[in-house]
Coordinates of C-alpha atoms in Angstrom, one line a residue:
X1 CA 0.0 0.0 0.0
X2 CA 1.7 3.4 -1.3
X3 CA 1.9 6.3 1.7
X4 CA -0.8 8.8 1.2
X5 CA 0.2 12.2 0.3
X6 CA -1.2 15.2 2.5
X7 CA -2.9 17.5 -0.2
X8 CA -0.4 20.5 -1.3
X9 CA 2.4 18.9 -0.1
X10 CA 5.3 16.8 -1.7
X11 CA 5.0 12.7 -2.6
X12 CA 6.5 10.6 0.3
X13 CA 10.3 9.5 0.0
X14 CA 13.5 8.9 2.0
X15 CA 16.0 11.7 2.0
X16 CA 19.6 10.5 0.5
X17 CA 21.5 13.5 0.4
X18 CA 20.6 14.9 -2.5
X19 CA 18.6 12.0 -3.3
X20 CA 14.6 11.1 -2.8
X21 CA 14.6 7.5 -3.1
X22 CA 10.4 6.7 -4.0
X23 CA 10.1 3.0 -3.8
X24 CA 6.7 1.6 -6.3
X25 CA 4.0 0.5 -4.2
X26 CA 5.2 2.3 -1.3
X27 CA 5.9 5.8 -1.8
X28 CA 3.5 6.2 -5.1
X29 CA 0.3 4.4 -6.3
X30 CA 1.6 2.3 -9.3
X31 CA -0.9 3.9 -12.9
X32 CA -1.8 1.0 -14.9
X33 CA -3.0 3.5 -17.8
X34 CA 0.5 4.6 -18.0
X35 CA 2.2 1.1 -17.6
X36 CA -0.1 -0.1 -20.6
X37 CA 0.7 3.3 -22.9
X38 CA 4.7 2.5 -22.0
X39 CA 4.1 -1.4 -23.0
X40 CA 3.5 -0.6 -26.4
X41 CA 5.4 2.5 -26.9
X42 CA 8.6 0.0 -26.4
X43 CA 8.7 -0.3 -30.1
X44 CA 9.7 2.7 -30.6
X45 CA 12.9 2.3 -27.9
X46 CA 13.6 -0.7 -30.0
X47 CA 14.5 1.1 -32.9
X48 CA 17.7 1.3 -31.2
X49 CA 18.7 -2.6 -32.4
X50 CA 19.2 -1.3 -35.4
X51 CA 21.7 1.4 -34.4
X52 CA 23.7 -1.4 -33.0
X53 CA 24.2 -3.8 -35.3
X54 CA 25.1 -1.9 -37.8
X55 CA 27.6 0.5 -36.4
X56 CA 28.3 -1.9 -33.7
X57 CA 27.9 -5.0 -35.2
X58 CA 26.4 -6.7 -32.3
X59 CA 24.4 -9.6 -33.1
X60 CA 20.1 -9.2 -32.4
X61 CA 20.6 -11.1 -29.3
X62 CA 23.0 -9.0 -27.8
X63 CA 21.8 -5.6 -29.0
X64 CA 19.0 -6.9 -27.2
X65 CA 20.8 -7.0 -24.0
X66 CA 22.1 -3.4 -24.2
X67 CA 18.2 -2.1 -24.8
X68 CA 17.1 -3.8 -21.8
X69 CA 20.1 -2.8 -19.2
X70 CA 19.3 0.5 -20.6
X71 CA 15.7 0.3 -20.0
X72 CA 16.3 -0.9 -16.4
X73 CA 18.1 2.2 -15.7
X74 CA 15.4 4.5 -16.8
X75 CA 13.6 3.2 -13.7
X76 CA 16.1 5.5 -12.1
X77 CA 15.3 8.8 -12.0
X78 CA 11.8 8.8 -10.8
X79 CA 13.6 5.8 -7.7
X80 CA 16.4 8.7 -7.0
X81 CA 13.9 11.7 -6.7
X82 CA 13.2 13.3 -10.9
X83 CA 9.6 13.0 -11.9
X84 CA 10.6 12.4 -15.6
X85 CA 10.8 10.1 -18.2
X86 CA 14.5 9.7 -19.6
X87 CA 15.0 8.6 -23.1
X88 CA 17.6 9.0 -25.8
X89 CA 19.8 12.0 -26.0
X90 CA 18.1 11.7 -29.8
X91 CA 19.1 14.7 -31.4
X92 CA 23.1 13.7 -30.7
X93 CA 23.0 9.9 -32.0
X94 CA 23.2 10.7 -35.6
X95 CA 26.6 13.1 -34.4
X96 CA 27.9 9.9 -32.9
X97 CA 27.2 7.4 -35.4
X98 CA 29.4 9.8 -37.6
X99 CA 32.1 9.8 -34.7
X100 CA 32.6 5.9 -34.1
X101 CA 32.5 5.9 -38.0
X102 CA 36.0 6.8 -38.1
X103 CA 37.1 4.0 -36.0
X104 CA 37.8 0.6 -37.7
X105 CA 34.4 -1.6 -36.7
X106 CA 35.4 -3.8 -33.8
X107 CA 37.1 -3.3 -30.9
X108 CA 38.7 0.0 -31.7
X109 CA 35.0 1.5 -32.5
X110 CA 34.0 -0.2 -29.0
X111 CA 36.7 1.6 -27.5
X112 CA 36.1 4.9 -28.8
X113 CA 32.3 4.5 -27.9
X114 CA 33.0 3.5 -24.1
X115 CA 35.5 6.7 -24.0
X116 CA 33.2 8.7 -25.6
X117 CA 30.1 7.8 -23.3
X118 CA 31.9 7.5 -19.5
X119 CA 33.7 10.9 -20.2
X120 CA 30.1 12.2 -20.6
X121 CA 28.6 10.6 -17.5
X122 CA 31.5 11.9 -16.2
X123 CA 31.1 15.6 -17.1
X124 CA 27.3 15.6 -16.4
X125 CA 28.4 14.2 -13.5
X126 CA 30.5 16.5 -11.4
X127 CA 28.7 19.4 -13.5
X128 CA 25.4 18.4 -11.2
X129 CA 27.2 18.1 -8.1
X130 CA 29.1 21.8 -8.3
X131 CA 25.6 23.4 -10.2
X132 CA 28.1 24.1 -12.7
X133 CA 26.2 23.2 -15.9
X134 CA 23.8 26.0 -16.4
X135 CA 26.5 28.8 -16.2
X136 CA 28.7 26.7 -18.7
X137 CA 26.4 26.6 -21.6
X138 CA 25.5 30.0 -20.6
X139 CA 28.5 31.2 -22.2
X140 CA 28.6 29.0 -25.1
X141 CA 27.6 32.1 -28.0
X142 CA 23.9 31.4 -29.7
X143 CA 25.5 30.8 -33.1
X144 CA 27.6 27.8 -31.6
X145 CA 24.6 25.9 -29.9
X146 CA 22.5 26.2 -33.1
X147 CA 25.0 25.1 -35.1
X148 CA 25.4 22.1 -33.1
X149 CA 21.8 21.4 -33.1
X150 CA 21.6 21.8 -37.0
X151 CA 24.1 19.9 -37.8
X152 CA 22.5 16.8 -35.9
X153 CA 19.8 17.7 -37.8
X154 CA 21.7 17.3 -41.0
X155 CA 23.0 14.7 -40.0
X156 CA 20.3 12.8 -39.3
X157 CA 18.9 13.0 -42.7
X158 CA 21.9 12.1 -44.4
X159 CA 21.9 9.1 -42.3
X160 CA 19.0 7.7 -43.8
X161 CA 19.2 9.1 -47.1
X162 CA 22.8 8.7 -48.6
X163 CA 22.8 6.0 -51.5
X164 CA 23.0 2.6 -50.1
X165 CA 21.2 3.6 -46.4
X166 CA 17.9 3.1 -45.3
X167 CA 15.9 5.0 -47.7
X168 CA 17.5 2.8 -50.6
X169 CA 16.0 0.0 -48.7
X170 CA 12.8 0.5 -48.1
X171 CA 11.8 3.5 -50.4
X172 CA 7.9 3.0 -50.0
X173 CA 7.4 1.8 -46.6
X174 CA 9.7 4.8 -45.4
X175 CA 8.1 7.5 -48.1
X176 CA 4.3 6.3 -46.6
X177 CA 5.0 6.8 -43.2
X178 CA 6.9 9.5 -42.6
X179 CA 4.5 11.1 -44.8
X180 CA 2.1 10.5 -42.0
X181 CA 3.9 10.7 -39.6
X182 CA 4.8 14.2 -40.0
X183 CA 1.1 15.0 -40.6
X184 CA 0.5 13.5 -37.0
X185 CA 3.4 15.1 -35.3
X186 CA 3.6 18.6 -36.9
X187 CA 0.6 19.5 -39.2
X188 CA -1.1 22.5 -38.1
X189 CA -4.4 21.1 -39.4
X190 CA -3.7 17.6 -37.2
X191 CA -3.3 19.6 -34.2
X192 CA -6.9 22.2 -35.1
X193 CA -8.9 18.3 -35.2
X194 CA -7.6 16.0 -32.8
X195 CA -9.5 17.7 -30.0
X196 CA -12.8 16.8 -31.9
X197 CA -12.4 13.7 -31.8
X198 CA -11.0 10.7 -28.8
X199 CA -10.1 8.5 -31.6
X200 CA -7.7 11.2 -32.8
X201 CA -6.4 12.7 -29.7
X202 CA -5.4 9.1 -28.3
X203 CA -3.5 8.9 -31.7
X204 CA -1.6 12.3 -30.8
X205 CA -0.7 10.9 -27.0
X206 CA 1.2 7.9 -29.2
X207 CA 3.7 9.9 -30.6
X208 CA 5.1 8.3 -33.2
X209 CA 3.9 4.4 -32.7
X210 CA 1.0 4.7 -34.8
X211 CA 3.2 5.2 -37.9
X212 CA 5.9 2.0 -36.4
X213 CA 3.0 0.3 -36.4
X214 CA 1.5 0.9 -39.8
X215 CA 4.9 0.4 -41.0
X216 CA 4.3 -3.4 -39.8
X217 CA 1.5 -3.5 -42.7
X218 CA 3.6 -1.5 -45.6
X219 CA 6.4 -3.0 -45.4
X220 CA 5.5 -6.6 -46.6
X221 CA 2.5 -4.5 -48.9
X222 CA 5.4 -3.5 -50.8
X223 CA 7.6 -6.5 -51.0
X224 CA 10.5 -4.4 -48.6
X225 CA 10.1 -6.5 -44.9
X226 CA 9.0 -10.1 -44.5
X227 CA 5.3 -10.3 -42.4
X228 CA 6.4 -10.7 -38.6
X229 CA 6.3 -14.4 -37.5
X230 CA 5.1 -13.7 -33.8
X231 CA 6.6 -15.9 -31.5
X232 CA 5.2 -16.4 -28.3
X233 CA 7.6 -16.3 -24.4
X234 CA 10.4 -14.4 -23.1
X235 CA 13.0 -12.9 -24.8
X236 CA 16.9 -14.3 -24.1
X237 CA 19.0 -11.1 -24.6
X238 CA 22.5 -12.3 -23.9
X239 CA 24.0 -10.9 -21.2
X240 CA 27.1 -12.8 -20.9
X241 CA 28.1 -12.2 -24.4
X242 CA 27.7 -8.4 -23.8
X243 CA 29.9 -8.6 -20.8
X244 CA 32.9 -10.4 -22.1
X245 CA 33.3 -9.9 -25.8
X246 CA 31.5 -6.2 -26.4
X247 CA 32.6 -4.0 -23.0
X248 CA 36.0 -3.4 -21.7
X249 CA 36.7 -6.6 -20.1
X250 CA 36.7 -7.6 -23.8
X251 CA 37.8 -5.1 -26.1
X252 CA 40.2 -3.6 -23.7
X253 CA 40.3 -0.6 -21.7
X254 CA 40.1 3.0 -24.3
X255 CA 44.0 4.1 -25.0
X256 CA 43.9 8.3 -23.2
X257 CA 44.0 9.4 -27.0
X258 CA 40.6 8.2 -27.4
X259 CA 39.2 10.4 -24.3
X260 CA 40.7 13.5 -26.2
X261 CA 39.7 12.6 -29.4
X262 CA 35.8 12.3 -28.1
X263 CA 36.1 15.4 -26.0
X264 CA 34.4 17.6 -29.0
X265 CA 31.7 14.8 -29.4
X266 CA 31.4 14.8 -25.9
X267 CA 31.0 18.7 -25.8
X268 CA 28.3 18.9 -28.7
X269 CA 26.3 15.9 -26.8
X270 CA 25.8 17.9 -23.9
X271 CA 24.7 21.2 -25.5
X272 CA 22.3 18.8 -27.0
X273 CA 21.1 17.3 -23.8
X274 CA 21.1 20.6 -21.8
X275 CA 17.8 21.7 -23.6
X276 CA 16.6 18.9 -22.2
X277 CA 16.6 19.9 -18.9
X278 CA 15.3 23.1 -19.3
X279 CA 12.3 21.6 -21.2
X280 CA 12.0 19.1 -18.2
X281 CA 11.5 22.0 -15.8
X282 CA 9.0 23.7 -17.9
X283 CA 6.4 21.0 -18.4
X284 CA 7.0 20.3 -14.7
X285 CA 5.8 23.9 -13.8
X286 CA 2.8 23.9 -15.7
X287 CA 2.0 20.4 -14.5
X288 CA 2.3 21.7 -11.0
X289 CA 0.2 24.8 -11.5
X290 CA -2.8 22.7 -12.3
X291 CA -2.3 20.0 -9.3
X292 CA -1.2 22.6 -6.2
X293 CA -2.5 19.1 -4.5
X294 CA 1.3 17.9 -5.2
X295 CA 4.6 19.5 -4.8
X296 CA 6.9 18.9 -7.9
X297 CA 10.7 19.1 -7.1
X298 CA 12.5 19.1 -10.2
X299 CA 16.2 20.0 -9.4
X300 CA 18.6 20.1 -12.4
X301 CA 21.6 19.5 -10.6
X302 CA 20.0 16.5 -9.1
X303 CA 19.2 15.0 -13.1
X304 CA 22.6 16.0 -13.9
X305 CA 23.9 13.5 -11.7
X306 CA 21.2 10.6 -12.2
X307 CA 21.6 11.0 -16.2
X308 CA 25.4 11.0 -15.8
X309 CA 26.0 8.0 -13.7
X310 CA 23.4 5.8 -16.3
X311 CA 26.2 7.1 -18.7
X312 CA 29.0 5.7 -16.7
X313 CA 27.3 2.8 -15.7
X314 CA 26.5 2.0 -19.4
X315 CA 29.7 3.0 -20.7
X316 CA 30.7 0.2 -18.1
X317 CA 28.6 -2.7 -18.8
X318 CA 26.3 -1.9 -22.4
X319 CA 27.9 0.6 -24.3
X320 CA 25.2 2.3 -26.0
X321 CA 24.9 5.0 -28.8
X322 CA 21.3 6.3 -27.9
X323 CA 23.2 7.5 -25.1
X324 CA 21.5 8.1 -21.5
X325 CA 19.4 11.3 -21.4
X326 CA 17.7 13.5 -19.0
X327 CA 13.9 13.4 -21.2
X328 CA 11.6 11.9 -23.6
X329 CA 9.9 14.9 -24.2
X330 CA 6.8 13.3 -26.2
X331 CA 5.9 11.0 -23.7
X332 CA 6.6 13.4 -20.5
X333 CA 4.1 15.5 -22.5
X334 CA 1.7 12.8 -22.1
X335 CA 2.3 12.1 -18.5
X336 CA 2.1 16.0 -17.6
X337 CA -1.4 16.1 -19.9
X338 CA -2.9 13.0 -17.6
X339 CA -1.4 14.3 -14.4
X340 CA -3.6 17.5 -14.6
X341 CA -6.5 15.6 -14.9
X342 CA -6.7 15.2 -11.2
X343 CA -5.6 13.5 -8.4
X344 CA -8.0 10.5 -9.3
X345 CA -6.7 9.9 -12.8
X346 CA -3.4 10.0 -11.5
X347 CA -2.2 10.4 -7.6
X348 CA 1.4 11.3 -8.4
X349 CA 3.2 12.5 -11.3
X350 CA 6.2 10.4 -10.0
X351 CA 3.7 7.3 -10.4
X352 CA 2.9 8.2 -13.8
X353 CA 6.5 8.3 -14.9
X354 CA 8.0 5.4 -13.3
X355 CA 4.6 3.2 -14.7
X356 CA 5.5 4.5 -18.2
X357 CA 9.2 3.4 -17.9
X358 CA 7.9 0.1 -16.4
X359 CA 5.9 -0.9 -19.3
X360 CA 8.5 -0.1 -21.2
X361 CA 11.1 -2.6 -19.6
X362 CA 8.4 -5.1 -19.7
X363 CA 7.6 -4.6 -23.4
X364 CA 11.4 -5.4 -23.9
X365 CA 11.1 -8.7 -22.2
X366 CA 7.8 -10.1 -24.3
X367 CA 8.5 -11.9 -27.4
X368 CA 5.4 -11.3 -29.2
X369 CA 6.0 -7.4 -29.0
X370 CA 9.5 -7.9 -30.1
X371 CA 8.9 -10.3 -32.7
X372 CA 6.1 -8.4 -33.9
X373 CA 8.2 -5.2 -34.6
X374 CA 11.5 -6.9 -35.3
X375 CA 11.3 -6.9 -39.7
X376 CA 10.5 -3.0 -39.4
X377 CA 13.4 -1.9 -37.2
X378 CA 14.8 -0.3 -39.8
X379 CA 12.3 1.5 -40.7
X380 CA 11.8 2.7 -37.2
X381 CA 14.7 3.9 -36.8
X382 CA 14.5 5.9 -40.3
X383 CA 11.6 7.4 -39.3
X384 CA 13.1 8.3 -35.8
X385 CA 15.5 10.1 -37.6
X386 CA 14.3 12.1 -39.8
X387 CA 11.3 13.4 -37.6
X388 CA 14.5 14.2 -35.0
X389 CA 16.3 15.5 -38.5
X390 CA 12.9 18.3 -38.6
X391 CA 12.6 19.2 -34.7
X392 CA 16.3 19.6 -34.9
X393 CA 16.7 21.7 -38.2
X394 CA 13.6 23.9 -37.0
X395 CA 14.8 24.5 -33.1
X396 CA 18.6 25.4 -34.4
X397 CA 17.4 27.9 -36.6
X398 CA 15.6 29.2 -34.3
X399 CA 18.3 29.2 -31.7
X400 CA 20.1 31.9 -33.7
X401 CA 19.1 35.1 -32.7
X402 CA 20.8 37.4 -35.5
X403 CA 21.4 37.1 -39.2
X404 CA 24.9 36.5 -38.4
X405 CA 24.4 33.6 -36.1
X406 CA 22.5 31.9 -38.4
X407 CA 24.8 32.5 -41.0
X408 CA 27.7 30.6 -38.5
X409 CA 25.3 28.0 -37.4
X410 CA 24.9 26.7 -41.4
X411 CA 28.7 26.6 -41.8
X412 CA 29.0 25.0 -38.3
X413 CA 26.4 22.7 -39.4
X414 CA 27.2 21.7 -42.4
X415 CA 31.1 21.2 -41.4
X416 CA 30.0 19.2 -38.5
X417 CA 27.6 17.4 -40.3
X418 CA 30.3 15.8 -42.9
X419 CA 33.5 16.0 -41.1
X420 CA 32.4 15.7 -37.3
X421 CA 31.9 17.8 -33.8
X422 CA 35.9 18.4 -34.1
X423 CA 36.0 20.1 -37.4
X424 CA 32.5 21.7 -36.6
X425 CA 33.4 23.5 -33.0
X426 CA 36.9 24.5 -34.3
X427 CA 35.1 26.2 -37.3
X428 CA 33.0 27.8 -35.2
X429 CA 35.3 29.2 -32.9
X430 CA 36.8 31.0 -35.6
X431 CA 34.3 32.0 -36.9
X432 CA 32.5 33.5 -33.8
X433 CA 35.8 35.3 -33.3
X434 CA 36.0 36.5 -36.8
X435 CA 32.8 38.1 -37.4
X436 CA 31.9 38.8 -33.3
X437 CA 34.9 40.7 -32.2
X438 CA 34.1 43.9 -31.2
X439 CA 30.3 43.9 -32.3
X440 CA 27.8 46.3 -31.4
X441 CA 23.9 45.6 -30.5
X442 CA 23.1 48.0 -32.5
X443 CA 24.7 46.3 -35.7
X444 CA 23.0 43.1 -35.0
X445 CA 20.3 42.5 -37.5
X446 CA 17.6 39.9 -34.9
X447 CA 15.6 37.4 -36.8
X448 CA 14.9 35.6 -33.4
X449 CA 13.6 36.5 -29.8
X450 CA 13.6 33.5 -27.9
X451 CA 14.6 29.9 -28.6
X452 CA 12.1 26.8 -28.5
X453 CA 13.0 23.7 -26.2
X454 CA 14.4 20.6 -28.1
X455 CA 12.0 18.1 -28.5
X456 CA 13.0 14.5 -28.9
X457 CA 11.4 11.0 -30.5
X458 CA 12.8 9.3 -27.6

């Protein structure tokens, strides 16, 4: 039985420094609504597999075991005191699939990735136990952040559309529903009709799973995925093949030259992520301005140090390229949307998010849900992509906030985009100091006023 909460006053925990360790069934009322919406939503975390086996080159199996470690440690901020929902540090992946690129495939690209991803933890880290993080990207010039983000944009869709990629592969399946997908997720005329109608507003709370799902159907339509032969039981992700031949204990431990190499990866990444945060703490407010009944702590410093010991932690045992980030904005959208129906639809916000991340971990263990979605991972993943590839493109311009900025950001982006973060920040740098030194205001031509958060597919 979960410990009642006093109306208007903060969900029941135990104080661990600067930890508030909730426990499910004890210190929050477990949301079946949300554990069933996170169940199937787990396809769209799968479309990480993918990702792995081909820049990896880890078998199904253990890609398999890499999603699910991953997925247990999402169940860890809303246990150590953040009422969100992690995901992917999305807009970043298609940055780092260009990085490991340049190592050999193997243990030299496993290296690079488990240098790349524990200097990261590490960074987030000690920058949430010194508060250090927002005054550091404070200082990081406008032009440089939205060059970074538009260059993950390009990124992205080059991924998925240079000749022999994904697009190459399944030309109709992909064409179809990213078509409607970007009608569900961005059309102006979606968004004036879905509150007429149940049917269609469920279909918005989805995200992007209605169009992973359709892609189920298309795919074998068209000839470009076999039909899914569901299988029914558990699924055996292999654990002890991750451990010894894909971590450290099997590659070998990163050389130091690969910790500097990554450090301008590293950097990009946590611009990236850092939007995250901010977005966290906004749809946290308004949540809590419709439920006084519940005090919301969300403390940045606090995610900072939850999202950068999953990085260590992975970087450890599961080296992952979707990285370990602070939000999945789509579905924390959800959750806040539910929440502020009322206490009866859902007692805690820190119920609704762990019940979420639940059903996802679960999801990962069923073999009919795995099965089901497995000939269409590559699809998912295209279509993950490229809708990241539009939020990204669209928030970086708008990052900018004068002509010149945005006239930086495209170089940056277009450097980082086919060279990588190290060509793209040193090109900025110059750049920045080249056309910034001693500007005036009153020579700045502003396009923008204020920047949108970063929204993410996962």
């Amino acid at each position: 039985m979960s410990k009642k909460r006093v109306s208007g006053q903060e969900q029941p925990y135990f104080p661990v420094g600067p930890f508030k360790i909730r426990v499910p069934f004890v210190h929050y009322r477990f949301e079946w609504p949300d554990y069933l919406q996170g169940l199937l939503m787990c396809a769209v975390c799968l479309g990480a597999v993918p990702m792995l086996q081909e820049y990896l080159g880890m078998p199904f199996e253990v890609a398999m075991a890499v999603v699910v470690l991953n997925g247990i440690l999402y169940s860890a901020h809303v246990f150590l005191g953040d009422p969100v929902i992690p995901g992917w540090v999305t807009p970043a992946i298609p940055l780092l699939m260009l990085y490991v690129s340049n190592f050999e495939i193997g243990p030299e690209r496993m290296q690079a990735l488990i240098a790349f991803e524990l200097s990261l933890g590490i960074l987030a880290f000690l920058l949430g136990v010194t508060g250090l993080g927002k005054k550091i990207v404070s200082i990081i010039p406008n032009a440089m952040q939205s060059g970074i983000i538009l260059g993950s944009g390009f990124a992205a869709i080059m991924v998925i559309f240079k000749e022999g990629a994904r697009f190459d592969m399944f030309p109709f399946s992909i064409t179809i529903c990213i078509g409607l997908g970007f009608y569900l997720l961005f059309s102006n005329h979606f968004k004036s009709i879905q509150n007429n109608s149940n049917l269609l507003k469920f279909i918005a709370n989805l995200g992007i799973l209605p169009v992973v799902l359709l892609a189920v159907f298309i795919g074998p339509i068209f000839g470009e995925t076999p039909w899914p032969a569901i299988e029914w039981g558990i699924t055996r992700p292999a654990f002890g093949a991750l451990f010894t031949e894909w971590t450290f204990l099997g590659v070998g431990f990163p050389p130091l030259s690969m910790f500097i190499s990554g450090l301008p990866m590293v950097f990009s990444a946590y611009i990236i992520l850092f939007g995250d945060m901010i977005q966290s703490e906004a749809l946290l407010k308004d949540a809590a301005q419709a439920r006084p009944d519940e005090i919301i702590d969300y403390d940045p410093n606090r995610s900072h140090m939850i999202f950068g010991l999953r990085n260590m932690i992975m970087s450890i045992i599961g080296p992952d390229l979707t990285m370990c980030g602070p939000l999945w904005a789509a579905m924390q959208v959800v959750i806040c949307e539910r929440f502020k129906k009322g206490r009866e639809t859902m007692d805690s916000i820190n119920g609704g998010a762990a019940s979420f991340r639940f059903g996802t971990l679960t999801g990962y263990l069923l073999l009919p849900i795995v099965t089901l979605v497995k000939p269409i991972l590559g699809i998912a993943l295209a279509l993950t992509m490229l809708i990241q590839g539009f939020v990204s493109v669209k928030v970086g311009v708008l990052k900018a906030r004068t002509a010149n900025d945005l006239g930086i950001a495209g170089i940056i982006a277009a450097v980082l985009a086919t060279r990588g973060a190290a060509w793209g920040l040193a090109v900025g740098v110059v750049l920045c100091v080249l056309i910034n030194i001693g500007n005036k205001p009153e020579y700045d031509q502003v396009i923008f006023e204020e920047p949108e958060p970063l929204e993410q597919a996962s």
